[in-house]
Short mmCIF file of C-alpha atoms in Angstrom, two decimals:
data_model
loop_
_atom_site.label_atom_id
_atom_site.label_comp_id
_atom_site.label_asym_id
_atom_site.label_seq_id
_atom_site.Cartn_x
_atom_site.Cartn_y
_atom_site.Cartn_z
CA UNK X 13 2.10 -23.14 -7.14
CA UNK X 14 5.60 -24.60 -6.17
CA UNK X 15 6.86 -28.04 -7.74
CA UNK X 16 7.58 -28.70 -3.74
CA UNK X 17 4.23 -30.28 -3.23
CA UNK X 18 4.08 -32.30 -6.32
CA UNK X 19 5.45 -35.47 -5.73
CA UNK X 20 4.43 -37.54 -8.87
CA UNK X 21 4.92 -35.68 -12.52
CA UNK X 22 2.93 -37.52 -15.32
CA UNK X 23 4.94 -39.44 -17.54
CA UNK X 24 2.35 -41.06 -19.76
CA UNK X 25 2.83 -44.34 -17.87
CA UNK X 26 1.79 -43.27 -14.93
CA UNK X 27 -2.05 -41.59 -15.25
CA UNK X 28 -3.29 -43.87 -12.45
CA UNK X 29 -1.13 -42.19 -9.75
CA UNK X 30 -0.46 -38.56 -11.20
CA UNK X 31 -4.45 -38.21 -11.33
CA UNK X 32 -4.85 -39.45 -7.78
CA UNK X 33 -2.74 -36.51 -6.95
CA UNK X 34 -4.10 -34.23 -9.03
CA UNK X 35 -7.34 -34.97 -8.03
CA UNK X 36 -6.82 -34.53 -4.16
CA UNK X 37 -4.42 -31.30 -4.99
CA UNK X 38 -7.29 -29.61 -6.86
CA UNK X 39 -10.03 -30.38 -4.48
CA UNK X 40 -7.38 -29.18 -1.95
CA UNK X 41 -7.02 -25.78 -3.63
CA UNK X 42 -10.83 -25.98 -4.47
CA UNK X 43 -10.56 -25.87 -8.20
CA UNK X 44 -11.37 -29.37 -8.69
CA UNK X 45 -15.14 -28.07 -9.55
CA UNK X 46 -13.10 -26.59 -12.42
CA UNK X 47 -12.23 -29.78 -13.81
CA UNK X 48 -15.52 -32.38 -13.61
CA UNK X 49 -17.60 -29.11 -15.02
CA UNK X 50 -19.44 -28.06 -12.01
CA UNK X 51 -18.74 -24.53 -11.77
CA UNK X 52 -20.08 -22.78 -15.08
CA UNK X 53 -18.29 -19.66 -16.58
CA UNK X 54 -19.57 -16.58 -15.71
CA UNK X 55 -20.70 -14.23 -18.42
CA UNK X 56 -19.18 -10.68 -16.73
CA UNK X 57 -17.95 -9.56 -13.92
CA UNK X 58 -15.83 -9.90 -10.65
CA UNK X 59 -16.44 -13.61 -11.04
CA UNK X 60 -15.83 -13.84 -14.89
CA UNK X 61 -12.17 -12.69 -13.47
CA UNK X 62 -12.09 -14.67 -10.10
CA UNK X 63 -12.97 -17.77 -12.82
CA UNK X 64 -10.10 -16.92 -15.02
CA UNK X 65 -7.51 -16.79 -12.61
CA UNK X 66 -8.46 -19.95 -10.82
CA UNK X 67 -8.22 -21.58 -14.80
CA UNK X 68 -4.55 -19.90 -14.91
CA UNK X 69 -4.00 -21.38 -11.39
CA UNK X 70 -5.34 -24.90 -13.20
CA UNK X 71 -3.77 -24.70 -16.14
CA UNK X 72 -0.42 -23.81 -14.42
CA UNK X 73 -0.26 -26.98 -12.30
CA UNK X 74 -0.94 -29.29 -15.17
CA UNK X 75 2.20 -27.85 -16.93
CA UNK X 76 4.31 -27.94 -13.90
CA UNK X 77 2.90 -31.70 -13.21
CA UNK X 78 4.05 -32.81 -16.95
CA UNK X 79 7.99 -34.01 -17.30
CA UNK X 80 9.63 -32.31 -20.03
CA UNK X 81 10.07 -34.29 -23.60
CA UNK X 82 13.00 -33.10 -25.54
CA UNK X 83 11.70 -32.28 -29.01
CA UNK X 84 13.92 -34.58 -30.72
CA UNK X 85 12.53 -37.22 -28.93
CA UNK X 86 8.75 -36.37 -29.70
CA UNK X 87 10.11 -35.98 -33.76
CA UNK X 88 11.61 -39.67 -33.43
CA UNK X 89 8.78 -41.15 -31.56
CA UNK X 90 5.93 -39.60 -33.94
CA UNK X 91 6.64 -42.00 -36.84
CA UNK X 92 6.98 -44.52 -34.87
CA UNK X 93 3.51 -44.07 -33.42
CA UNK X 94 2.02 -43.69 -36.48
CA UNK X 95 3.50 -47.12 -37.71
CA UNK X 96 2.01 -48.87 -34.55
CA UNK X 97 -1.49 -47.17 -35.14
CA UNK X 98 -1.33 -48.30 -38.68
CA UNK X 99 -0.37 -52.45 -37.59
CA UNK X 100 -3.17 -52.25 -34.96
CA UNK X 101 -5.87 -51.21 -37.38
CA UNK X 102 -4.93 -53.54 -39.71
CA UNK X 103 -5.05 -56.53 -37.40
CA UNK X 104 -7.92 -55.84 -35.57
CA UNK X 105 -9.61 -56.52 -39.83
CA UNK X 106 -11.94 -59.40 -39.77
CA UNK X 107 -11.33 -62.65 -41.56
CA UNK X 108 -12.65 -61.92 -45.03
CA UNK X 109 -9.59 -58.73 -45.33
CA UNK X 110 -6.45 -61.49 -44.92
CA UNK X 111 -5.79 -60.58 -48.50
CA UNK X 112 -5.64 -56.72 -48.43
CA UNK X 113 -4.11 -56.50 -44.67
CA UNK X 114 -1.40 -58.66 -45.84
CA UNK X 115 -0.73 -56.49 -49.02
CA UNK X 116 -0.72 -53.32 -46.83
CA UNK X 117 1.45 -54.89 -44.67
CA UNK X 118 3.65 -56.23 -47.00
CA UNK X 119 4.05 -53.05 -48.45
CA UNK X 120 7.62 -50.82 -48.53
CA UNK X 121 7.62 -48.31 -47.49
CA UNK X 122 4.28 -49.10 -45.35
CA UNK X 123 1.27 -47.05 -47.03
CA UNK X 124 0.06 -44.74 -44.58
CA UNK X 125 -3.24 -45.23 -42.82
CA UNK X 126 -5.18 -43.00 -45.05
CA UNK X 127 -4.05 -45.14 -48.04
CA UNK X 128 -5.12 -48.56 -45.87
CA UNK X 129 -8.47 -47.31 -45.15
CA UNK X 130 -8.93 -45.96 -49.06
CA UNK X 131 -8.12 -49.59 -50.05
CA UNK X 132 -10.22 -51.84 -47.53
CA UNK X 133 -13.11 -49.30 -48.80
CA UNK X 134 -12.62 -50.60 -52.49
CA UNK X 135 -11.99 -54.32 -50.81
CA UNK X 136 -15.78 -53.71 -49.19
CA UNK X 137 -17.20 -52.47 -51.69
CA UNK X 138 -15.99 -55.04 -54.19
CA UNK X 139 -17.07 -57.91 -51.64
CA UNK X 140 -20.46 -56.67 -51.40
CA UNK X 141 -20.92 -56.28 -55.17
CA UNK X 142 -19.81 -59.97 -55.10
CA UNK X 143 -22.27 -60.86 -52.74
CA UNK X 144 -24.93 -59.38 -54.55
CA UNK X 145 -23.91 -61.06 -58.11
CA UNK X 146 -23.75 -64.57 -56.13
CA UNK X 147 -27.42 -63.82 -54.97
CA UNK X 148 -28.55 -63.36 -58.19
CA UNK X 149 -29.60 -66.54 -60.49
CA UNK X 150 -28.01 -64.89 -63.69
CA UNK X 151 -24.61 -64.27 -64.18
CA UNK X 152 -23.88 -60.94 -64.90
CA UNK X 153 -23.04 -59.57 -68.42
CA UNK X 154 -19.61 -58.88 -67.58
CA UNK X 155 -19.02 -62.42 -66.63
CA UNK X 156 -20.63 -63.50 -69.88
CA UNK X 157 -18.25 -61.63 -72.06
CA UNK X 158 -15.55 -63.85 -70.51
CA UNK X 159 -17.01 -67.06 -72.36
CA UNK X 160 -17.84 -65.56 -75.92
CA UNK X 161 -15.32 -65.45 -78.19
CA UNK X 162 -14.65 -62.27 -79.34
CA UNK X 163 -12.26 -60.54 -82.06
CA UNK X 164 -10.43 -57.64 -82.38
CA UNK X 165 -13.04 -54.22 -82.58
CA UNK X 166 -15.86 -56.72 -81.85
CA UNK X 167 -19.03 -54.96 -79.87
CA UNK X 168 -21.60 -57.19 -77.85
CA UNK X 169 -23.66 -57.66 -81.20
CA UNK X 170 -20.30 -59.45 -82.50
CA UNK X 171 -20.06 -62.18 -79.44
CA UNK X 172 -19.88 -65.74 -81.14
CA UNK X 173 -21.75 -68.78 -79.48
CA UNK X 174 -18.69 -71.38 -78.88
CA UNK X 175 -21.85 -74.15 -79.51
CA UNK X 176 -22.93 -73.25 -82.57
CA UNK X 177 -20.49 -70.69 -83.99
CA UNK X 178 -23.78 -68.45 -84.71
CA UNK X 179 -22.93 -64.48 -83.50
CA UNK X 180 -24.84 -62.25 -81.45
CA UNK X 181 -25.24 -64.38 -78.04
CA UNK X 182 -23.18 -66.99 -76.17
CA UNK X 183 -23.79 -70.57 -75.56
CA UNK X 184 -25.46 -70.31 -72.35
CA UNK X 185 -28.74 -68.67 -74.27
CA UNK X 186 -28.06 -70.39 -77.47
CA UNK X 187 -31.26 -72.10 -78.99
CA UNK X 188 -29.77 -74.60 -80.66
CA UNK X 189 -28.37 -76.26 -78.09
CA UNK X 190 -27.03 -80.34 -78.83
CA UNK X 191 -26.27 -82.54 -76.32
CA UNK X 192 -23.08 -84.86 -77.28
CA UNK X 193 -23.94 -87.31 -75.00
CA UNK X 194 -27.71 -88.52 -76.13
CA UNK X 195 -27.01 -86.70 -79.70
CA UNK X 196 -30.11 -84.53 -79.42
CA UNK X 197 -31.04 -81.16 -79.80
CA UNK X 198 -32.74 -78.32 -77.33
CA UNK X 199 -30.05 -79.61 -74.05
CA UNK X 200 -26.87 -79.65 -73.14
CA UNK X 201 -24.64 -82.49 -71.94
CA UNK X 202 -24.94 -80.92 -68.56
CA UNK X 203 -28.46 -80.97 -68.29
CA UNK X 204 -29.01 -84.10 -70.31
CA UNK X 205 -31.93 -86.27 -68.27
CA UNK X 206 -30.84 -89.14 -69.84
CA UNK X 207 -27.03 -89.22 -68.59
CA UNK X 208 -26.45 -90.74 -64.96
CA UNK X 209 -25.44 -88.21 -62.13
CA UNK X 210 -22.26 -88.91 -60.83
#
């Protein structure tokens, strides 16, 4: 095959063209049933070799149809592309990852896209555990621990109701429970049936 009857070499840019002419060139030289898959491989054989050659034939224009990139260029344009992959995945996130995309993005030197996807699968995962503690009436224990008051080398038997200062629970299951605004026992002021809703 001479580069004589190739008038359009595939730049990237240009796939709409360059595969018009490929196209008509191949069905030309009748090894377009090459291409779309029509023409199985033989197993042995004259054919198995009349096959291979018309793949060299194939394989021979598509090299001679492709311009030449200098390898310095394909080194300087690799990070580059991997940068732009990374800022498209992260804005195409939904809504609810505005946090994490902007953290990744924010990031120097910019995590790679491994790293992002690592992190928005800890982001998920935390979001749906939230989701499922929000659907649940109780609180969860961890959350409790945050409102008992708790010393130094103190276990769970050691939390201290802030209500009554008893240990071993926290006010929210506390039993003796006084309400400061009617000044009696077994409520709090929060649920207190005698105090107006505001």
């Amino acid at each position: 095959m001479s580069t004589e009857t190739l008038a359009i070499k595939f730049t990237g840019k240009n796939y709409v063209a360059w595969e018009f002419q490929f196209r008509i060139f191949l069905k030309g030289k009748e090894l377009w049933n090459h291409i779309d898959g029509s023409t199985l491989v033989p197993k042995e054989g004259i054919e198995l070799s009349q096959w291979e050659a018309k793949d060299a034939h194939l394989l021979d224009f598509r090299l001679v149809t492709l311009v030449k990139v200098p390898k310095e260029a394909l080194v300087s344009l690799q990070p580059i592309h991997e940068d732009s992959r990374h800022d498209q995945f992260l804005m195409k996130l939904r809504l609810e990852f505005e946090v994490v995309r902007a953290g990744l993005l924010n990031r120097n030197p910019v995590s790679s896209l491994d790293i992002c996807l690592r992190e928005l699968l800890c982001e998920e995962q935390r979001m749906t555990t939230q989701v499922v503690l929000g659907s649940t009436k109780e609180i969860s224990e961890v959350v409790n621990v945050a409102y008992a008051a708790q010393g130094k080398n103190r276990g769970k038997g050691q939390m201290q109701c802030y209500s009554c200062k008893e240990f071993g629970y926290i006010a929210r299951n506390c039993g003796k429970k006084f309400c400061n605004y009617c000044k009696q026992n077994g409520h709090i002021i929060k649920q207190c049936p005698t105090r107006p809703e505001n």
